[in-house]
CSV table of C-alpha atoms and ligand atoms in Angstrom, one decimal:
chain,number,residue,atom,x,y,z
T,26,UNK,CA,130.0,109.2,80.8
T,27,UNK,CA,131.8,108.0,83.9
T,28,UNK,CA,129.3,109.8,86.2
T,29,UNK,CA,126.4,108.4,84.2
T,30,UNK,CA,127.8,104.8,84.5
T,31,UNK,CA,128.6,105.2,88.1
T,32,UNK,CA,125.1,106.4,88.9
T,33,UNK,CA,123.7,103.6,86.8
T,34,UNK,CA,125.8,101.1,88.8
T,35,UNK,CA,124.7,102.5,92.1
T,36,UNK,CA,121.0,102.4,91.0
T,37,UNK,CA,121.4,98.8,89.9
T,38,UNK,CA,123.1,97.8,93.1
T,39,UNK,CA,120.3,99.3,95.1
T,40,UNK,CA,117.6,98.0,92.8
T,41,UNK,CA,119.1,94.6,92.3
T,42,UNK,CA,119.3,93.9,96.0
T,43,UNK,CA,121.5,90.9,95.4
T,44,UNK,CA,123.7,92.2,98.2
T,45,UNK,CA,121.6,94.8,99.8
T,46,UNK,CA,123.8,94.9,102.9
T,47,UNK,CA,127.1,95.9,101.3
T,48,UNK,CA,126.3,96.9,97.7
T,49,UNK,CA,129.1,94.7,96.5
T,50,UNK,CA,128.9,94.1,92.7
T,51,UNK,CA,130.3,91.1,90.9
T,52,UNK,CA,132.9,91.9,88.3
T,53,UNK,CA,131.8,92.6,84.8
T,54,UNK,CA,132.1,89.6,82.4
T,55,UNK,CA,130.8,88.4,79.1
T,56,UNK,CA,131.0,84.6,78.5
T,57,UNK,CA,129.6,82.1,76.1
T,58,UNK,CA,128.1,79.5,78.6
T,59,UNK,CA,126.7,77.2,75.9
T,60,UNK,CA,126.7,77.3,72.1
T,61,UNK,CA,124.9,80.5,71.1
T,62,UNK,CA,124.0,81.5,74.7
T,63,UNK,CA,126.0,84.2,76.5
T,64,UNK,CA,126.0,85.5,80.0
T,65,UNK,CA,126.6,89.3,80.1
T,66,UNK,CA,127.3,90.5,83.7
T,67,UNK,CA,127.4,94.3,83.7
T,68,UNK,CA,126.9,96.6,86.8
T,69,UNK,CA,125.5,93.7,88.9
T,70,UNK,CA,122.9,92.6,86.3
T,71,UNK,CA,123.4,89.4,84.4
T,72,UNK,CA,121.6,89.4,81.0
T,73,UNK,CA,121.2,86.3,78.8
T,74,UNK,CA,122.2,86.9,75.2
T,75,UNK,CA,121.1,84.3,72.7
T,76,UNK,CA,122.6,84.5,69.2
T,77,UNK,CA,120.7,82.8,66.4
T,78,UNK,CA,121.1,82.7,62.6
T,79,UNK,CA,118.5,85.4,62.1
T,80,UNK,CA,119.1,87.7,65.1
T,81,UNK,CA,119.9,88.2,68.8
T,82,UNK,CA,117.7,88.2,71.9
T,83,UNK,CA,118.7,90.0,75.1
T,84,UNK,CA,117.1,89.9,78.5
T,85,UNK,CA,116.6,92.7,81.1
T,86,UNK,CA,118.8,95.6,79.9
T,87,UNK,CA,118.1,97.5,83.3
T,88,UNK,CA,118.9,101.1,82.3
T,89,UNK,CA,119.7,103.0,79.1
T,90,UNK,CA,123.5,103.4,79.9
T,91,UNK,CA,123.9,99.7,80.4
T,92,UNK,CA,121.9,98.9,77.3
T,93,UNK,CA,124.2,101.1,75.2
T,94,UNK,CA,127.2,99.3,76.5
T,95,UNK,CA,125.5,95.9,75.8
T,96,UNK,CA,125.2,96.9,72.1
T,97,UNK,CA,128.9,97.5,71.9
T,98,UNK,CA,129.8,94.3,73.7
T,99,UNK,CA,127.5,92.1,71.6
T,100,UNK,CA,128.8,93.7,68.4
T,101,UNK,CA,132.2,92.3,69.3
T,102,UNK,CA,131.0,88.7,69.2
T,103,UNK,CA,128.3,88.7,66.4
T,104,UNK,CA,127.2,90.9,63.5
T,105,UNK,CA,123.6,89.6,63.8
T,106,UNK,CA,121.1,92.4,64.7
T,107,UNK,CA,119.6,92.6,68.2
T,108,UNK,CA,116.0,91.7,67.2
T,109,UNK,CA,114.4,90.9,70.5
T,110,UNK,CA,114.4,92.2,74.1
T,111,UNK,CA,112.7,89.8,76.5
T,112,UNK,CA,111.7,91.1,80.0
T,113,UNK,CA,111.7,88.8,83.0
T,114,UNK,CA,109.2,91.0,84.9
T,115,UNK,CA,108.0,94.5,85.4
T,116,UNK,CA,110.5,95.8,88.0
T,117,UNK,CA,112.0,99.0,86.8
T,118,UNK,CA,115.6,98.0,87.5
T,119,UNK,CA,115.1,95.2,84.9
T,120,UNK,CA,112.8,96.7,82.2
T,121,UNK,CA,114.6,100.0,81.8
T,122,UNK,CA,116.7,100.6,78.7
T,123,UNK,CA,114.7,98.1,76.5
T,124,UNK,CA,113.9,101.0,74.1
T,125,UNK,CA,117.6,101.6,73.4
T,126,UNK,CA,117.7,98.6,71.0
T,127,UNK,CA,116.3,100.3,68.0
T,128,UNK,CA,113.9,98.2,65.9
T,129,UNK,CA,114.0,95.3,68.4
T,130,UNK,CA,110.7,93.7,69.5
T,131,UNK,CA,110.2,94.1,73.3
T,132,UNK,CA,108.4,91.1,74.8
T,133,UNK,CA,106.9,90.7,78.2
T,134,UNK,CA,104.0,89.1,80.1
T,135,UNK,CA,100.7,90.9,79.6
T,136,UNK,CA,100.7,92.2,83.2
T,137,UNK,CA,104.0,94.1,82.6
T,138,UNK,CA,102.9,97.2,80.6
T,139,UNK,CA,100.4,98.6,83.2
T,140,UNK,CA,103.1,98.6,85.9
T,141,UNK,CA,105.6,100.1,83.6
T,142,UNK,CA,103.1,102.9,82.8
T,143,UNK,CA,103.0,103.7,86.6
T,144,UNK,CA,106.7,104.6,86.6
T,145,UNK,CA,107.2,108.1,87.9
T,146,UNK,CA,111.0,108.2,88.4
T,147,UNK,CA,112.4,106.4,85.4
T,148,UNK,CA,111.6,106.3,81.7
T,149,UNK,CA,110.1,102.9,80.8
T,150,UNK,CA,110.0,101.2,77.4
T,151,UNK,CA,106.9,100.4,75.3
T,152,UNK,CA,106.2,96.7,75.2
T,153,UNK,CA,105.5,95.5,71.6
T,154,UNK,CA,104.4,91.9,72.3
T,155,UNK,CA,102.7,90.5,75.3
T,156,UNK,CA,101.7,86.9,76.1
T,157,UNK,CA,99.6,85.0,78.6
T,158,UNK,CA,101.1,81.6,79.5
T,159,UNK,CA,103.9,80.9,77.0
T,160,UNK,CA,105.7,82.6,74.2
T,161,UNK,CA,108.4,81.2,71.9
T,162,UNK,CA,111.0,83.2,69.9
T,163,UNK,CA,112.7,81.5,67.0
T,164,UNK,CA,116.0,83.1,66.3
T,165,UNK,CA,117.1,80.7,63.6
T,166,UNK,CA,118.6,77.4,64.8
T,167,UNK,CA,118.0,78.4,68.4
T,168,UNK,CA,114.9,79.4,70.3
T,169,UNK,CA,113.8,81.0,73.6
T,170,UNK,CA,110.7,79.8,75.4
T,171,UNK,CA,109.1,82.1,77.9
T,172,UNK,CA,106.8,80.7,80.6
T,173,UNK,CA,104.4,82.6,82.9
T,174,UNK,CA,103.1,80.4,85.7
T,175,UNK,CA,101.5,83.1,87.9
T,176,UNK,CA,102.6,85.9,90.3
T,177,UNK,CA,106.2,85.3,91.2
T,178,UNK,CA,108.6,88.3,91.7
T,179,UNK,CA,106.0,90.8,90.5
T,180,UNK,CA,102.8,90.0,88.6
T,181,UNK,CA,104.3,89.8,85.1
T,182,UNK,CA,106.9,87.1,85.9
T,183,UNK,CA,108.5,85.1,83.1
T,184,UNK,CA,111.2,82.5,83.2
T,185,UNK,CA,113.0,81.6,80.0
T,186,UNK,CA,114.4,78.4,78.5
T,187,UNK,CA,116.7,77.8,75.6
T,188,UNK,CA,116.0,74.1,74.8
T,189,UNK,CA,118.8,73.7,72.2
T,190,UNK,CA,121.4,74.8,74.8
T,191,UNK,CA,119.9,73.5,78.1
T,192,UNK,CA,119.9,77.0,79.6
T,193,UNK,CA,117.3,78.6,81.8
T,194,UNK,CA,117.1,82.2,82.8
T,195,UNK,CA,115.3,83.9,85.7
T,196,UNK,CA,115.4,87.1,87.6
T,197,UNK,CA,115.1,87.9,91.3
T,198,UNK,CA,114.0,84.3,92.2
T,199,UNK,CA,117.0,83.2,94.3
T,200,UNK,CA,120.5,83.9,95.5
T,201,UNK,CA,123.4,81.6,96.0
T,202,UNK,CA,123.4,80.5,99.7
T,203,UNK,CA,121.7,83.7,100.7
T,204,UNK,CA,118.3,84.9,101.8
T,205,UNK,CA,117.1,88.0,100.0
T,206,UNK,CA,116.3,90.9,102.3
T,207,UNK,CA,112.6,91.0,103.2
T,208,UNK,CA,112.3,94.6,102.0
T,209,UNK,CA,112.7,93.3,98.4
T,210,UNK,CA,110.2,90.4,98.7
T,211,UNK,CA,107.2,92.5,99.6
T,212,UNK,CA,105.5,91.9,96.3
T,213,UNK,CA,106.8,88.4,95.8
T,214,UNK,CA,104.3,85.5,95.9
T,215,UNK,CA,106.3,82.7,97.4
T,216,UNK,CA,103.8,80.0,96.3
T,217,UNK,CA,104.4,81.2,92.7
T,218,UNK,CA,108.1,81.7,93.1
T,219,UNK,CA,108.4,78.1,94.3
T,220,UNK,CA,106.4,76.9,91.2
T,221,UNK,CA,108.9,78.8,89.0
T,222,UNK,CA,111.9,77.3,90.7
T,223,UNK,CA,110.5,73.8,90.5
T,224,UNK,CA,109.6,74.3,86.8
T,225,UNK,CA,113.2,75.4,86.0
T,226,UNK,CA,114.6,72.3,87.8
T,227,UNK,CA,112.1,70.1,85.9
T,228,UNK,CA,113.5,71.5,82.6
T,229,UNK,CA,116.8,69.8,83.6
T,230,UNK,CA,119.1,72.7,82.5
T,231,UNK,CA,122.8,72.5,82.5
T,232,UNK,CA,123.1,76.2,83.0
T,233,UNK,CA,121.0,78.6,85.0
T,234,UNK,CA,121.6,82.3,84.4
T,235,UNK,CA,120.4,84.4,87.3
T,236,UNK,CA,120.2,88.2,86.9
T,237,UNK,CA,122.2,89.2,90.0
T,238,UNK,CA,124.6,86.3,90.1
T,239,UNK,CA,127.6,85.5,87.9
T,240,UNK,CA,128.5,82.2,86.4
T,241,UNK,CA,126.5,78.9,86.5
T,242,UNK,CA,123.8,79.1,89.1
T,243,UNK,CA,122.5,75.6,88.6
T,244,UNK,CA,123.4,74.4,92.1
T,245,UNK,CA,122.0,77.6,93.6
T,246,UNK,CA,118.8,77.1,91.7
T,247,UNK,CA,118.4,73.5,92.9
T,248,UNK,CA,119.3,74.4,96.5
T,249,UNK,CA,116.8,77.3,96.6
T,250,UNK,CA,114.0,75.1,95.0
T,251,UNK,CA,114.6,72.6,97.9
T,252,UNK,CA,114.6,75.5,100.4
T,253,UNK,CA,111.3,76.9,99.2
T,254,UNK,CA,109.7,73.4,99.1
T,255,UNK,CA,110.7,72.9,102.7
T,256,UNK,CA,109.3,76.2,103.7
T,257,UNK,CA,106.1,75.6,101.8
T,258,UNK,CA,105.6,72.1,103.4
T,259,UNK,CA,106.0,73.5,107.0
T,260,UNK,CA,103.7,76.6,106.4
T,261,UNK,CA,101.1,74.5,104.6
T,262,UNK,CA,101.1,72.0,107.4
T,263,UNK,CA,100.6,74.6,110.0
T,264,UNK,CA,97.7,76.3,108.2
T,265,UNK,CA,96.1,73.0,107.3
T,266,UNK,CA,96.1,71.9,110.9
T,267,UNK,CA,94.7,75.2,112.2
T,268,UNK,CA,92.0,75.6,109.5
T,269,UNK,CA,90.9,72.0,109.8
T,270,UNK,CA,90.3,72.6,113.6
T,271,UNK,CA,88.8,76.1,113.6
T,272,UNK,CA,88.1,77.2,110.0
T,273,UNK,CA,89.5,80.3,108.4
T,274,UNK,CA,89.6,82.4,111.6
T,275,UNK,CA,92.0,79.9,113.2
T,276,UNK,CA,94.6,80.8,110.5
T,277,UNK,CA,94.8,84.5,111.4
T,278,UNK,CA,97.1,84.2,114.5
T,279,UNK,CA,99.6,82.2,112.4
T,280,UNK,CA,100.2,85.2,110.1
T,281,UNK,CA,101.8,86.9,113.1
T,282,UNK,CA,103.3,83.9,114.9
T,283,UNK,CA,104.7,81.6,112.2
T,284,UNK,CA,107.7,83.7,111.0
T,285,UNK,CA,109.3,83.4,114.4
T,286,UNK,CA,108.3,79.8,115.0
T,287,UNK,CA,110.0,78.1,112.0
T,288,UNK,CA,113.7,77.5,112.2
T,289,UNK,CA,115.8,75.7,109.7
T,290,UNK,CA,119.3,75.4,111.2
T,291,UNK,CA,120.6,73.5,108.2
T,292,UNK,CA,120.5,77.0,106.4
T,293,UNK,CA,122.1,78.9,109.3
T,294,UNK,CA,125.3,79.4,107.3
T,295,UNK,CA,123.5,81.1,104.5
T,296,UNK,CA,123.9,84.9,104.3
T,297,UNK,CA,121.1,86.9,106.1
T,298,UNK,CA,119.6,83.7,107.7
T,299,UNK,CA,118.5,85.5,110.9
T,300,UNK,CA,116.3,88.1,109.1
T,301,UNK,CA,115.8,86.3,105.8
T,302,UNK,CA,114.2,83.1,106.9
T,303,UNK,CA,111.4,84.9,108.9
T,304,UNK,CA,110.9,87.1,105.9
T,305,UNK,CA,110.5,84.1,103.6
T,306,UNK,CA,108.1,82.4,106.0
T,307,UNK,CA,106.1,85.6,106.3
T,308,UNK,CA,105.8,85.8,102.5
T,309,UNK,CA,105.0,82.1,102.1
T,310,UNK,CA,102.4,82.4,104.9
T,311,UNK,CA,100.6,85.4,103.3
T,312,UNK,CA,100.8,83.9,99.8
T,313,UNK,CA,99.3,80.6,101.0
T,314,UNK,CA,96.7,82.0,103.4
T,315,UNK,CA,95.9,85.4,102.0
T,316,UNK,CA,96.7,85.1,98.3
T,317,UNK,CA,99.2,87.9,98.1
I,21,ZN,ZN1,112.3,92.1,90.8
């Protein structure tokens, strides 16, 4: 069991990429952050656990060994059955283990199942319910709204909102005063990611649960929304100026030059600024100009 858990933790640390440089994991914890909403940090993955009168919803179990442990931890705070597993997106270090919750309905955006079906290294769960733009789960006295706004981190991105408790949940969208390593952002659409961050801020949450960060990430959410808005404005302005002069071909050189041209010294104290900012500009540039 120990070996299994250690290897799960290592896999999560690598897959989670929250601290790709040093693989440092936050300590495990399980706290009720608002009435009926819990934050379950285990092996570097923070799951939202929502307890209603009729059942329990959990997010992103990550891997089977972690899912098994979640069942035991949740049983200590409620005798309600785990009825729903809501997936934030298709990445394997989030979706794995969803099938461990026997009889629970696995919910994800409609783009998720085809990517899970491509998994060659890890067993992936079957998704029972898919949705297009929004999906709401009524757990009895408390509900979870899922929103898909487009391609964010992956193509089947969903953020979640618990309106009765003023909590939002998201995965792989931002880090606290840290730029995520570029290697992990290669299939992230920064235009979409910015939309998700702004949407969560507009929902005016009191708590923001973030999959690779412990505690209340509300300030980190707001700071990162502001950061992405600033990057978007600068990249948009550069392409607008070029394209208005020389049409689409005038934008091509910017794909190569912009990442090293934009500096934002006000973020120089953030972790991984030197490599991370050019990475974000590169992704924002491609997402705006190229669509991917
Ligand atoms: Zn991801």
